[in-house]
Structures are given as structure tokens and as C-alpha cells.
mmCIF file with all atom_site columns, C-alpha atoms in Angstrom:
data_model
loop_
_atom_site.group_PDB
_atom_site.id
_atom_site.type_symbol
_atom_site.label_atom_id
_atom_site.label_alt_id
_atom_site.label_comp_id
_atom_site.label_asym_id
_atom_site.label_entity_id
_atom_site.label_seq_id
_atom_site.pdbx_PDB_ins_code
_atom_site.Cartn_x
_atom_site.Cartn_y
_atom_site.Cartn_z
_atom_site.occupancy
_atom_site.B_iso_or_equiv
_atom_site.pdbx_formal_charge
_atom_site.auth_seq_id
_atom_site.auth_comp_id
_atom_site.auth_asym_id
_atom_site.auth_atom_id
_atom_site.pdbx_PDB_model_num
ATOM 1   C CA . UNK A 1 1   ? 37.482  51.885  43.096  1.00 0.00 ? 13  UNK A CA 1
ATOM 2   C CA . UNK A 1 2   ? 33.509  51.401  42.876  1.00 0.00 ? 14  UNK A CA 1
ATOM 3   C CA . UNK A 1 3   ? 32.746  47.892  42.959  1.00 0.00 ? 15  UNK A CA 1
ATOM 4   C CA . UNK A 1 4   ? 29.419  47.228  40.460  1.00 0.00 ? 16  UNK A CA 1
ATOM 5   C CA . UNK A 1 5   ? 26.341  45.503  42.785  1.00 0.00 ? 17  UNK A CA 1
ATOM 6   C CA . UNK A 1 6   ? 23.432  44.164  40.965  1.00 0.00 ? 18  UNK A CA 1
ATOM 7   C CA . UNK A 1 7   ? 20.568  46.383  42.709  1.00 0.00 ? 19  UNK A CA 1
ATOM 8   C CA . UNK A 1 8   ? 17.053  44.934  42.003  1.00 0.00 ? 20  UNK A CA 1
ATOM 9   C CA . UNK A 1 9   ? 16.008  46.467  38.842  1.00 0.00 ? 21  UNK A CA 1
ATOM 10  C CA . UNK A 1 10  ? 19.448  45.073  36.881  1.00 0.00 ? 22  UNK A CA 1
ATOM 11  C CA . UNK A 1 11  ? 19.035  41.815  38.914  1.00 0.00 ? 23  UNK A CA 1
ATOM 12  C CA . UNK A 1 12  ? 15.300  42.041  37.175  1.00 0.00 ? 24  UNK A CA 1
ATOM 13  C CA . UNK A 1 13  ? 16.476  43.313  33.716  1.00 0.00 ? 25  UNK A CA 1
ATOM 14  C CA . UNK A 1 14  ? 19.090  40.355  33.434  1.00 0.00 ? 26  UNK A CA 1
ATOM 15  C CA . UNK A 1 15  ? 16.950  37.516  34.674  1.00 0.00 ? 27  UNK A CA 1
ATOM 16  C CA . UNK A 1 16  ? 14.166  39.213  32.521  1.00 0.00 ? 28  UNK A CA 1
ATOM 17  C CA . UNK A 1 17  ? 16.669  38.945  29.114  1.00 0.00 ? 29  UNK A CA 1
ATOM 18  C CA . UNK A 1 18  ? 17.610  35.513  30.104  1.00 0.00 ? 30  UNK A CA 1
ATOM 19  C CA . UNK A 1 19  ? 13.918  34.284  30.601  1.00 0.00 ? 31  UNK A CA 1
ATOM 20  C CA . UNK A 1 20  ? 13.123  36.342  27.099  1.00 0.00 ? 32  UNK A CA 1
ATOM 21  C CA . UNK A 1 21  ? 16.121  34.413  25.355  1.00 0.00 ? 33  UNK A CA 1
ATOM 22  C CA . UNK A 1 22  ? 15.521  31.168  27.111  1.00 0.00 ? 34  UNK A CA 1
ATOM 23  C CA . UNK A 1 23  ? 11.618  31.083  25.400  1.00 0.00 ? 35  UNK A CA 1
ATOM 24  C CA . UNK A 1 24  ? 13.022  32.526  21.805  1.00 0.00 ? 36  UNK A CA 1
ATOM 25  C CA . UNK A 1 25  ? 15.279  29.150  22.163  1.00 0.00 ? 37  UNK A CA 1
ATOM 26  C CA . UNK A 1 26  ? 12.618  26.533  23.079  1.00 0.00 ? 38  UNK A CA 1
ATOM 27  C CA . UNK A 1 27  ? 9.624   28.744  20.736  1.00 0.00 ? 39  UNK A CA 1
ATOM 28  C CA . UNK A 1 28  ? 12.513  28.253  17.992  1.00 0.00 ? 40  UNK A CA 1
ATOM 29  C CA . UNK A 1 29  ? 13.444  24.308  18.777  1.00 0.00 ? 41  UNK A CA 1
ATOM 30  C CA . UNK A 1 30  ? 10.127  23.683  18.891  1.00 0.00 ? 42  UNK A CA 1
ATOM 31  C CA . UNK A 1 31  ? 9.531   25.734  15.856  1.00 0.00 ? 43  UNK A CA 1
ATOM 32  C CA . UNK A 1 32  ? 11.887  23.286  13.629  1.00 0.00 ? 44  UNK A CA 1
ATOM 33  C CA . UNK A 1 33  ? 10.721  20.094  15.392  1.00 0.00 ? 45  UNK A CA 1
ATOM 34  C CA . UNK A 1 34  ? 7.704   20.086  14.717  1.00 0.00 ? 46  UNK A CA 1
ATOM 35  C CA . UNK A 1 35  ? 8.025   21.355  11.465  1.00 0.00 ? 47  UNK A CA 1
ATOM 36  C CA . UNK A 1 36  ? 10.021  18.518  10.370  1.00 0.00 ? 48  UNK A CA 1
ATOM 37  C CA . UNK A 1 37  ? 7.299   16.490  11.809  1.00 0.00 ? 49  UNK A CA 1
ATOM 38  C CA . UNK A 1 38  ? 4.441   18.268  9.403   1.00 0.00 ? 50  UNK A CA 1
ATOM 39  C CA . UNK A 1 39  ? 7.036   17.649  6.521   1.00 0.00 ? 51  UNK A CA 1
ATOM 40  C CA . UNK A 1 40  ? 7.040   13.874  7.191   1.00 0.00 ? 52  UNK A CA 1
ATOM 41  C CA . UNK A 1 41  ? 3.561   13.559  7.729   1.00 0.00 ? 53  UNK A CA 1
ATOM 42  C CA . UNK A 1 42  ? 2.811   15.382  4.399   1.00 0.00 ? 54  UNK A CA 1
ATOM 43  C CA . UNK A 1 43  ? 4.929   12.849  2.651   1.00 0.00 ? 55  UNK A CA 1
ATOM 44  C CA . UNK A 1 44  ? 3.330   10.061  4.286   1.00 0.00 ? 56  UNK A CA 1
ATOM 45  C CA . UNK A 1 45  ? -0.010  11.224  3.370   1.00 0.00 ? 57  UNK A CA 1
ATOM 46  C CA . UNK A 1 46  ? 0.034   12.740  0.179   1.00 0.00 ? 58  UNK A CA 1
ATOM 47  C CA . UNK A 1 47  ? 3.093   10.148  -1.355  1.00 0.00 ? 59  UNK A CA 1
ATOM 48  C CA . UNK A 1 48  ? 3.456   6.864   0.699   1.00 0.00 ? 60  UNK A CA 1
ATOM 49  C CA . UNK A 1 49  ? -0.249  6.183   1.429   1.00 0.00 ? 61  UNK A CA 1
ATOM 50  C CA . UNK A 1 50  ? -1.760  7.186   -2.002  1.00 0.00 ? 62  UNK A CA 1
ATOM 51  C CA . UNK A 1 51  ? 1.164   5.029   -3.414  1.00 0.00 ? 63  UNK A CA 1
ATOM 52  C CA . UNK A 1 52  ? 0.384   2.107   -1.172  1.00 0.00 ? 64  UNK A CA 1
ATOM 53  C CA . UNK A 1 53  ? -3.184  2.592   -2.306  1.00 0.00 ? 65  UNK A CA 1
ATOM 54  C CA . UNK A 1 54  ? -2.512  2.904   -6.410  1.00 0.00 ? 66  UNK A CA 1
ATOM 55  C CA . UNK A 1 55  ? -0.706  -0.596  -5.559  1.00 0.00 ? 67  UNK A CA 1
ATOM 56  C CA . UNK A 1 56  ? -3.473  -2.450  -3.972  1.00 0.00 ? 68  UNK A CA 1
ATOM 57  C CA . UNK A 1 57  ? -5.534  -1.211  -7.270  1.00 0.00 ? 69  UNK A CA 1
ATOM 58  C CA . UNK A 1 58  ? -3.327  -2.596  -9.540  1.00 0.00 ? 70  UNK A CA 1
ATOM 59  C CA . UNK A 1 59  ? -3.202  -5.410  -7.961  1.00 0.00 ? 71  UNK A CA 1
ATOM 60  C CA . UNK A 1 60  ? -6.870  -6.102  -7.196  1.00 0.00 ? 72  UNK A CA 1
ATOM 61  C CA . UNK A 1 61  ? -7.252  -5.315  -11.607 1.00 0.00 ? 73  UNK A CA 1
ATOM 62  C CA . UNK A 1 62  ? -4.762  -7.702  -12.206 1.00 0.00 ? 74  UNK A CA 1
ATOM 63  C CA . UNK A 1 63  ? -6.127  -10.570 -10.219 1.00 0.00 ? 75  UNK A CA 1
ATOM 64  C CA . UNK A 1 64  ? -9.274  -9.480  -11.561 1.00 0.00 ? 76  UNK A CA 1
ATOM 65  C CA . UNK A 1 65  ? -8.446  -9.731  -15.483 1.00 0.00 ? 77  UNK A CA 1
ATOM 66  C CA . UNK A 1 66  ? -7.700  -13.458 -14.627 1.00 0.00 ? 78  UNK A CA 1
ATOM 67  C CA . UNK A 1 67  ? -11.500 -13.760 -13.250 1.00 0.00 ? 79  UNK A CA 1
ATOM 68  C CA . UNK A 1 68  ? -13.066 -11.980 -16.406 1.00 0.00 ? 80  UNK A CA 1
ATOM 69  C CA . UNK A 1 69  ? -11.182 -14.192 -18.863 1.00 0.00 ? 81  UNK A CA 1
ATOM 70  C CA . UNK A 1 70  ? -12.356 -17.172 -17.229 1.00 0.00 ? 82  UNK A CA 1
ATOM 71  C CA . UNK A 1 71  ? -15.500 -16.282 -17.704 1.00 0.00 ? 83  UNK A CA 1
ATOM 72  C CA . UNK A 1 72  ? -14.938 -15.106 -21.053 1.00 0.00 ? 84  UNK A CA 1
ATOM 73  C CA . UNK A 1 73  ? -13.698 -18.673 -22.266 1.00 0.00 ? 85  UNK A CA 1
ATOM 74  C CA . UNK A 1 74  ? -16.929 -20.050 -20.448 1.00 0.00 ? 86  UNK A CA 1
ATOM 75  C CA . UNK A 1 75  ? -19.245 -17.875 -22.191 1.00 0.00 ? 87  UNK A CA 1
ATOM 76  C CA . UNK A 1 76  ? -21.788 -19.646 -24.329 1.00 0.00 ? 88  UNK A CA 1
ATOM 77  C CA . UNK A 1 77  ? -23.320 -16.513 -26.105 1.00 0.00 ? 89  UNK A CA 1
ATOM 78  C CA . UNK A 1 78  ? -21.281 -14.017 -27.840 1.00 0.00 ? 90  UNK A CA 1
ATOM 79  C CA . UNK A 1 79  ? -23.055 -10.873 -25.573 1.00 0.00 ? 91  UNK A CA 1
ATOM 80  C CA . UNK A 1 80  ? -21.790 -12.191 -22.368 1.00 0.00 ? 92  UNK A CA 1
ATOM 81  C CA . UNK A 1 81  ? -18.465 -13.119 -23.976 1.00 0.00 ? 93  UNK A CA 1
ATOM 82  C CA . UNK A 1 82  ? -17.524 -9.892  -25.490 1.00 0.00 ? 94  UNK A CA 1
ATOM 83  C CA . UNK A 1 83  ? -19.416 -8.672  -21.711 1.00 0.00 ? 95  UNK A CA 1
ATOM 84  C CA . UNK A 1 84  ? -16.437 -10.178 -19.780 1.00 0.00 ? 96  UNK A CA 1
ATOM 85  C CA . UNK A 1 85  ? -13.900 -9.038  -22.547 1.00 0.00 ? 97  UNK A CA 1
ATOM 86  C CA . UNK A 1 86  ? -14.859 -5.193  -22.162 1.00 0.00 ? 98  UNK A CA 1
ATOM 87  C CA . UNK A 1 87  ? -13.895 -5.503  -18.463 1.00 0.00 ? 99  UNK A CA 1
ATOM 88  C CA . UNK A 1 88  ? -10.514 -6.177  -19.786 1.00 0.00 ? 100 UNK A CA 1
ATOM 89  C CA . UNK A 1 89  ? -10.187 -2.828  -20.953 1.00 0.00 ? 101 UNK A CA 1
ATOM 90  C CA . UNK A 1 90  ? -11.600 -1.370  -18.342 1.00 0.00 ? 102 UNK A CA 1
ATOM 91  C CA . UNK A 1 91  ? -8.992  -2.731  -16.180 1.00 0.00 ? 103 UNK A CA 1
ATOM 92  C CA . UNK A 1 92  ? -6.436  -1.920  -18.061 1.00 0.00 ? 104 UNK A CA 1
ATOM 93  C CA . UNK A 1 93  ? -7.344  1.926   -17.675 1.00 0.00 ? 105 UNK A CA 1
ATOM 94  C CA . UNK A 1 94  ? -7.335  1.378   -14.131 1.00 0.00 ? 106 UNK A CA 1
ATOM 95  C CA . UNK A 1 95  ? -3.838  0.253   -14.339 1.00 0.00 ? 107 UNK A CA 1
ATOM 96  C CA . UNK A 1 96  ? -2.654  2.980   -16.661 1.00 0.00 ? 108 UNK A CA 1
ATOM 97  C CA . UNK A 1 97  ? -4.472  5.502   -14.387 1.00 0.00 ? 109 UNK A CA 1
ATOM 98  C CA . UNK A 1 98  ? -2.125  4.235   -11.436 1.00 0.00 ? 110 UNK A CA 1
ATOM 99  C CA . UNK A 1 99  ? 0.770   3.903   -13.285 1.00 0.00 ? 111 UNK A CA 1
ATOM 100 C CA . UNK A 1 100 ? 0.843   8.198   -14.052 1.00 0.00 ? 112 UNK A CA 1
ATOM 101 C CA . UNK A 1 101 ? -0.149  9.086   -10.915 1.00 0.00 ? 113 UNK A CA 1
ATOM 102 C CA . UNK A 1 102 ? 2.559   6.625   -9.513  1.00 0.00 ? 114 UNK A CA 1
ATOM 103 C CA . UNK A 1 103 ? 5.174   7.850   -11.753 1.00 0.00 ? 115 UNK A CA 1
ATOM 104 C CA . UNK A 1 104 ? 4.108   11.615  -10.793 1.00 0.00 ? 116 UNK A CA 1
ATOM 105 C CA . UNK A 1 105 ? 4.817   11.406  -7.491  1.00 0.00 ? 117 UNK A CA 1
ATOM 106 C CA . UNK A 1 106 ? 7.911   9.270   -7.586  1.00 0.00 ? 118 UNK A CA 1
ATOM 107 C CA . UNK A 1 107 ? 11.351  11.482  -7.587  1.00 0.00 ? 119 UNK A CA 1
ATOM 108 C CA . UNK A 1 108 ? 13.040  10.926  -10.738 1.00 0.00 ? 120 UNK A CA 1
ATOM 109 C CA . UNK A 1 109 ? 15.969  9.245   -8.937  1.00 0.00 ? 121 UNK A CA 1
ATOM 110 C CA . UNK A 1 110 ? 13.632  7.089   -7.474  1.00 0.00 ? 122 UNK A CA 1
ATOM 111 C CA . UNK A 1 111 ? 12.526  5.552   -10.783 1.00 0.00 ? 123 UNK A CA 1
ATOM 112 C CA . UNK A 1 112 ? 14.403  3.048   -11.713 1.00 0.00 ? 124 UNK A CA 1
ATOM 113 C CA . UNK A 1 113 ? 12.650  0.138   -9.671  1.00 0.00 ? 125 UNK A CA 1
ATOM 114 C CA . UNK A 1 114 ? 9.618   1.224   -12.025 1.00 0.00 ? 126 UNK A CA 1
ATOM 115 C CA . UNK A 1 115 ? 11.504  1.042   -15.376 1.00 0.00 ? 127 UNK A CA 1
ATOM 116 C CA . UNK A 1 116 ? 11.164  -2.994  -13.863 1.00 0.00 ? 128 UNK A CA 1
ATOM 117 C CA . UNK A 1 117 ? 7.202   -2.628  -14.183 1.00 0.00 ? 129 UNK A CA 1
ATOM 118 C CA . UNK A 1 118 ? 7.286   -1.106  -17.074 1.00 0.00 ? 130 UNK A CA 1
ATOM 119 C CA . UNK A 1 119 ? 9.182   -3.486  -18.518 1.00 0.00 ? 131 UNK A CA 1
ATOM 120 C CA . UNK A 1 120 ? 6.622   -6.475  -17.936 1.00 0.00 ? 132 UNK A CA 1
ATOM 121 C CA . UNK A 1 121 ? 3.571   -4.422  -18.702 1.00 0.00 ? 133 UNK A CA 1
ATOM 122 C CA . UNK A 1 122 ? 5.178   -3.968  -22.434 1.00 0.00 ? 134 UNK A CA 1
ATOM 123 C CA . UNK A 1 123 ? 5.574   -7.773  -22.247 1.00 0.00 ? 135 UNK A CA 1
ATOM 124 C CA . UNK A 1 124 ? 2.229   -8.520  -20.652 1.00 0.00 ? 136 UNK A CA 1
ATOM 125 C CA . UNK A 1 125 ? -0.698  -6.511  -23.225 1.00 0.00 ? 137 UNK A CA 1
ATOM 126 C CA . UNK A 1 126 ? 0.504   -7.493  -26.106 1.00 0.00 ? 138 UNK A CA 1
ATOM 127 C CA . UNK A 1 127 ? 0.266   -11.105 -24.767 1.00 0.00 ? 139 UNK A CA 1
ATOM 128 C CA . UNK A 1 128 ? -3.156  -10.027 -23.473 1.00 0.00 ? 140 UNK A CA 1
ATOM 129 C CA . UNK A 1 129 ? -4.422  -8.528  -26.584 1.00 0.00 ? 141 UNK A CA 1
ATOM 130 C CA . UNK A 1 130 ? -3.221  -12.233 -28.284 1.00 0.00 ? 142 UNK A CA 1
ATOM 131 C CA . UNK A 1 131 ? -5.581  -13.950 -25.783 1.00 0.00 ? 143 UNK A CA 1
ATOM 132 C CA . UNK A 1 132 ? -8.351  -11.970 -26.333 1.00 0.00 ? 144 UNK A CA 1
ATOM 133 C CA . UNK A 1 133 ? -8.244  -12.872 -30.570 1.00 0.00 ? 145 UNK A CA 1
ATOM 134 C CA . UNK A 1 134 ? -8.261  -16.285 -29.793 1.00 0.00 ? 146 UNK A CA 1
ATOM 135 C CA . UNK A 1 135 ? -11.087 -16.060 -27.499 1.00 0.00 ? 147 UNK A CA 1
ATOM 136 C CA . UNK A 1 136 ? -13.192 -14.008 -29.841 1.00 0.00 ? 148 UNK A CA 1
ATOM 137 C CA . UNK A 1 137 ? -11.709 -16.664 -32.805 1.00 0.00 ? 149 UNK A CA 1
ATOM 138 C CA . UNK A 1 138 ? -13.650 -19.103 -30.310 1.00 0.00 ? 150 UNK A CA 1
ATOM 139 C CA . UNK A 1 139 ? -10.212 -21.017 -30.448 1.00 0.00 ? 151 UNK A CA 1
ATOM 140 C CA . UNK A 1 140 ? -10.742 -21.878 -26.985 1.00 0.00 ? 152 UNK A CA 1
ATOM 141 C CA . UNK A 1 141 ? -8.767  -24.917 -26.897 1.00 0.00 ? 153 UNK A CA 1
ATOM 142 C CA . UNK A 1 142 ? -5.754  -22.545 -28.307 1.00 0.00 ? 154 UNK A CA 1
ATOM 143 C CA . UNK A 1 143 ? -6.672  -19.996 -26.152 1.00 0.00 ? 155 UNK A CA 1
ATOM 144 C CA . UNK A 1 144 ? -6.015  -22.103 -22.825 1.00 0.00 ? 156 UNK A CA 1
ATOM 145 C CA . UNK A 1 145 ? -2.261  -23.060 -24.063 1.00 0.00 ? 157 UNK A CA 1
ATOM 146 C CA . UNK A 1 146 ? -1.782  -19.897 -25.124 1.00 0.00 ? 158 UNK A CA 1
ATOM 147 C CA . UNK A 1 147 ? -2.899  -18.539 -21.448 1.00 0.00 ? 159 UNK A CA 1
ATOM 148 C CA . UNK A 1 148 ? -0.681  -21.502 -19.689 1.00 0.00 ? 160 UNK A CA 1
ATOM 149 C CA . UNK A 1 149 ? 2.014   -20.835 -21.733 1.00 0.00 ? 161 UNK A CA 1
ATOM 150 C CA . UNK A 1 150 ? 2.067   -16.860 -21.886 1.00 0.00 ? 162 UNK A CA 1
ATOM 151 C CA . UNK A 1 151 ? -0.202  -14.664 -20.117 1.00 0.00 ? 163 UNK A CA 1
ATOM 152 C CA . UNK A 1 152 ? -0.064  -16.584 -16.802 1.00 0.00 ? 164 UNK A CA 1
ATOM 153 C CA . UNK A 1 153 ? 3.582   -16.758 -16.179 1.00 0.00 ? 165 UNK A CA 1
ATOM 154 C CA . UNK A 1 154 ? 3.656   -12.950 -17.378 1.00 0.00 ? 166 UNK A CA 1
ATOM 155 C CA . UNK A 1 155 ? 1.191   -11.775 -15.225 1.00 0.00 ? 167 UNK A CA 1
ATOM 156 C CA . UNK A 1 156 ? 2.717   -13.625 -12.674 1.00 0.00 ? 168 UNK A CA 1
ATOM 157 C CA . UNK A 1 157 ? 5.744   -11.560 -12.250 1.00 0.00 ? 169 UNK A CA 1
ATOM 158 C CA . UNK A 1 158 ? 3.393   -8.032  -12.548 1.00 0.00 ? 170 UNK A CA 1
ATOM 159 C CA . UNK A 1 159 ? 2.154   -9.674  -9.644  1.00 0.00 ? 171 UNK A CA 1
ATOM 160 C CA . UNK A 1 160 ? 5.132   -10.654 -7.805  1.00 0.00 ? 172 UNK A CA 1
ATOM 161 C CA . UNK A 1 161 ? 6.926   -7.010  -9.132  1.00 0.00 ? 173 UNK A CA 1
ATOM 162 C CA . UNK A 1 162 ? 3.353   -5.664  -7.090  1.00 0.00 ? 174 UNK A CA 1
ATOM 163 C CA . UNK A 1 163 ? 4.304   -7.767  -4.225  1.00 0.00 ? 175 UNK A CA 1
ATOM 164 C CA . UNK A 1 164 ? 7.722   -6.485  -3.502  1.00 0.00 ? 176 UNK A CA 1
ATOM 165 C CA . UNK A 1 165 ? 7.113   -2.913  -4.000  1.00 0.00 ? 177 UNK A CA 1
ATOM 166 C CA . UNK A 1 166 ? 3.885   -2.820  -1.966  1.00 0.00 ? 178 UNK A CA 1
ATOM 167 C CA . UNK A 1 167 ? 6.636   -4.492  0.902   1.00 0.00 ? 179 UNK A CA 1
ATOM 168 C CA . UNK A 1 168 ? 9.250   -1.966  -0.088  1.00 0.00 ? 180 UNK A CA 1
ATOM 169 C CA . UNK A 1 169 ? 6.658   1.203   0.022   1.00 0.00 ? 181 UNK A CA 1
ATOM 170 C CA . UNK A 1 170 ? 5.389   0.111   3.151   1.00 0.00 ? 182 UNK A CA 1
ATOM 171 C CA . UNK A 1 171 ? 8.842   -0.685  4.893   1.00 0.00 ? 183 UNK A CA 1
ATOM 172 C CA . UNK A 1 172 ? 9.572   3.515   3.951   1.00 0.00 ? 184 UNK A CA 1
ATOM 173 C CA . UNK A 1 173 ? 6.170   4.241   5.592   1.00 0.00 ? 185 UNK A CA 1
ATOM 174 C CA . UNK A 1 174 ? 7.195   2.531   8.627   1.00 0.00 ? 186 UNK A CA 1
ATOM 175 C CA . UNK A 1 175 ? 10.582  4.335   8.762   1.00 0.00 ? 187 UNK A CA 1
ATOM 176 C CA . UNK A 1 176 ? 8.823   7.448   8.133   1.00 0.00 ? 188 UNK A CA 1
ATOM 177 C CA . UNK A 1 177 ? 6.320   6.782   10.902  1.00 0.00 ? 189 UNK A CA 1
ATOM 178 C CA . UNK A 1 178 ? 9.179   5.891   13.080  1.00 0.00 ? 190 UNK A CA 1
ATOM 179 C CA . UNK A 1 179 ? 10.713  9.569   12.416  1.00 0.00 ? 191 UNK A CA 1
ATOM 180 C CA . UNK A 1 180 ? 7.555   11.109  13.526  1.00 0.00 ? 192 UNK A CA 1
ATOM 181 C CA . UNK A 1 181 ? 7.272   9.431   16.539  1.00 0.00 ? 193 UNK A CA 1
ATOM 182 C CA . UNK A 1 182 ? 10.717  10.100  17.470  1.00 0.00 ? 194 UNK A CA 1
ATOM 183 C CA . UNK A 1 183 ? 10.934  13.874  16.284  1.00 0.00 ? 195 UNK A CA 1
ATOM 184 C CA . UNK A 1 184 ? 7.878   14.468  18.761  1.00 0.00 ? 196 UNK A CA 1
ATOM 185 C CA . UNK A 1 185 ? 9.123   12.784  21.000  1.00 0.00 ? 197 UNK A CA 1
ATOM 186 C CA . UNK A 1 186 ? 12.521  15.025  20.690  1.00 0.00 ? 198 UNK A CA 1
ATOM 187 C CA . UNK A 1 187 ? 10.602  17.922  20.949  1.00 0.00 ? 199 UNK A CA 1
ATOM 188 C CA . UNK A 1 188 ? 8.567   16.966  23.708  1.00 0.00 ? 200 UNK A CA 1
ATOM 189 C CA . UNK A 1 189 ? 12.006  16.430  25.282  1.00 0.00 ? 201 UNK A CA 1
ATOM 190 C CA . UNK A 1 190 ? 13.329  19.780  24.728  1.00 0.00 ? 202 UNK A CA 1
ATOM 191 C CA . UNK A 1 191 ? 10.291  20.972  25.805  1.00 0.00 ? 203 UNK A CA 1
ATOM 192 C CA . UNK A 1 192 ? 10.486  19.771  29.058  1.00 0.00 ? 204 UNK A CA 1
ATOM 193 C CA . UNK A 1 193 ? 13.683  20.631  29.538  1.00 0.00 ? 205 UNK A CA 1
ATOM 194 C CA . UNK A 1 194 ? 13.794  24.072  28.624  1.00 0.00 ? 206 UNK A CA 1
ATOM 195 C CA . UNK A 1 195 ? 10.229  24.523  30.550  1.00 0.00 ? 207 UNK A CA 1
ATOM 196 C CA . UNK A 1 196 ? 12.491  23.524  33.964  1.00 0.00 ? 208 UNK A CA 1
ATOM 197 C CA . UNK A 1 197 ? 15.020  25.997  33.353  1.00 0.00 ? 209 UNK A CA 1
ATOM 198 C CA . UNK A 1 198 ? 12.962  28.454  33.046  1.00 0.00 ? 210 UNK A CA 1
ATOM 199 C CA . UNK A 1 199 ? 10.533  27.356  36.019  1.00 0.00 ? 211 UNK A CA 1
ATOM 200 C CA . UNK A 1 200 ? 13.808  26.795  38.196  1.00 0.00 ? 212 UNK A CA 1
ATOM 201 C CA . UNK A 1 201 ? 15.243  30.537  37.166  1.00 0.00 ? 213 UNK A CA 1
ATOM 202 C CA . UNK A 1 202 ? 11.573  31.853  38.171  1.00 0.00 ? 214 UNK A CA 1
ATOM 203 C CA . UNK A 1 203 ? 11.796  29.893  41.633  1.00 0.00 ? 215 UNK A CA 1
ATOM 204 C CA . UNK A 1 204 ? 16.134  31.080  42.217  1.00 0.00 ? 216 UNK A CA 1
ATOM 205 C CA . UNK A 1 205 ? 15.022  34.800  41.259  1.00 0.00 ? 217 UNK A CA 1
ATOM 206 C CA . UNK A 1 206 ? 12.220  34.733  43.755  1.00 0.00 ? 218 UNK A CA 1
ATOM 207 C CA . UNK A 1 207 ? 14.550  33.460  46.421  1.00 0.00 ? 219 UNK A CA 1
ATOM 208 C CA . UNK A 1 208 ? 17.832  35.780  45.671  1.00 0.00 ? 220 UNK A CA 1
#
């Protein structure tokens, strides 16, 4: 009976299948690491950042609607009044901007903390709107109850709603930051690894 020997050219065929195989596994790895890695990253930039940034607007047009009806109560002519007023409105598109292009790119499961913003926005412009009569009405003195009493308190909680999401979105962006740098850090890992088999098969074939 013929016992099989591995001459030179199978012992260079099999090591040369093994080294072929041994790259299709770490190309493919590497392949799927990295592009989970791209698929986070798009999210982060194109969702979580944008989302972070429609939040800092609406916040920055809320705070300033307070400033412009200040000076719309202070106002002694009627140009510089009704001045500060049309800011008001100019705001408020701001805010409606951000609101559809935050409810576009939030996943329809994922809308239910913004049913909470709605909410107080259908509370808050009508209040608002109130204000604004009275100040135009030059009922100033009515005006300032009306804005202790109503619009204040209201626009307090858009604010504190802002507060708590902007926390929330930017807890997910630090998760999702997190998975980046610990995907490429898995693939680095694999990387290496597979990169030593396949130097330490090169180095045992040349010695066998």
C-alpha cells in the first residue's frame, strides 16, 4: 500500500489555499466591521448631530422671543413696537422649520417623546398670540400679568422639554460614538490577529 507524501508543489498548493482562504476571512471581517462603523457614523452625522443642532435653535428662538417682547412692552413708538413684535413671527418659523425636519428624521416609533412638545407648543402660541393683542392694545399693565401668569410658566416647560431631550439626544450620540470606537477597535483586533497567522504560516512554510 502507497503511502500519500506531500511533495513540494501540494505542500505549496495547500499552504497557498489556506493563505487564499485565510485573507477572504480577514478581507470579509474587515469588510462587515467597518461597514457597521460607516453605518453608525452616517447616523451620527446626518440624524444625531443635525438633531442636536435643530435643538440648540429652538432653544436659542425661544429664549429669544422673551428678549423681543421685552422690548416690545418698552417701546415708546408704535414702529419699533410692532419692530420687536415681527421678530416674534419670525421666530416662530424658525421653530416650525425645526420641528419638520426633527419629526422627518425621527423613526416613527421614536415619536412619542415629541407628541410631549407638541403638546406645549399647542398650549404655548395661542398664549403668545394673547400677549401680543394686549401689547398692541397698549394694555401693558395687563400684558405683564398676563405674561407672569401664562406665557412664562408655558414657555418654561418648552424650555425644560428642550433641556431633557438635548441631554437625551446627546446621551445616544455618546453611545453611538462609543460603538464606533469599539467596532474599530474590533476590527483592528481581528486584523492583527489574522495578519499573524498568516505571517507565522509564511515563516513555518519557509522552514518545512
Amino acid at each position: 500500500m502507497k503511502t500519500f507524501v506531500f511533495g513540494i508543489a501540494q505542500r505549496l498548493y495547500a499552504f497557498s489555499f489556506l493563505l487564499i482562504a485565510t485573507m477572504v476571512v480577514l478581507a470579509v471581517l474587515a469588510w462587515n466591521q467597518l461597514s457597521n462603523v460607516e453605518a453608525i457614523a452616517q447616523s451620527t452625522g446626518k440624524v444625531r448631530v443635525q438633531q442636536l443642532q435643530r435643538i440648540a435653535s429652538t432653544e436659542l428662538s425661544m429664549s429669544q422671543m422673551g428678549f423681543w417682547v421685552r422690548e416690545a412692552m418698552l417701546a415708546r413708538e408704535k414702529a419699533t413696537r410692532d419692530a420687536a413684535l415681527g421678530q416674534l413671527e419670525t421666530l416662530k418659523r424658525v421653530v416650525d422649520a425645526n420641528d419638520a425636519a426633527f419629526m422627518n428624521d425621527t423613526p416613527p416609533a421614536a415619536r412619542a417623546a415629541f407628541g410631549i412638545w407638541g403638546a406645549l407648543e399647542n398650549e404655548y402660541w395661542p398664549l403668545q398670540d394673547g400677549l401680543v393683542k394686549l401689547i398692541k392694545a397698549e394694555q401693558l399693565d395687563g400684558a405683564r400679568a398676563y405674561q407672569v401668569e401664562k406665557t412664562v410658566p408655558t414657555r418654561a416647560r418648552l424650555t425644560k422639554w428642550l433641556g431633557e431631550e438635548r441631554k437625551r439626544q446627546e446621551d445616544i450620540l455618546t453611545s453611538e460614538l462609543a460603538d464606533v470606537v469599539a467596532a474599530a477597535a474590533k476590527t483592528r483586533g481581528e486584523l492583527v490577529v489574522l495578519s499573524a497567522f498568516i505571517a507565522a504560516g509564511l515563516m513555518a512554510f519557509a522552514f518545512y
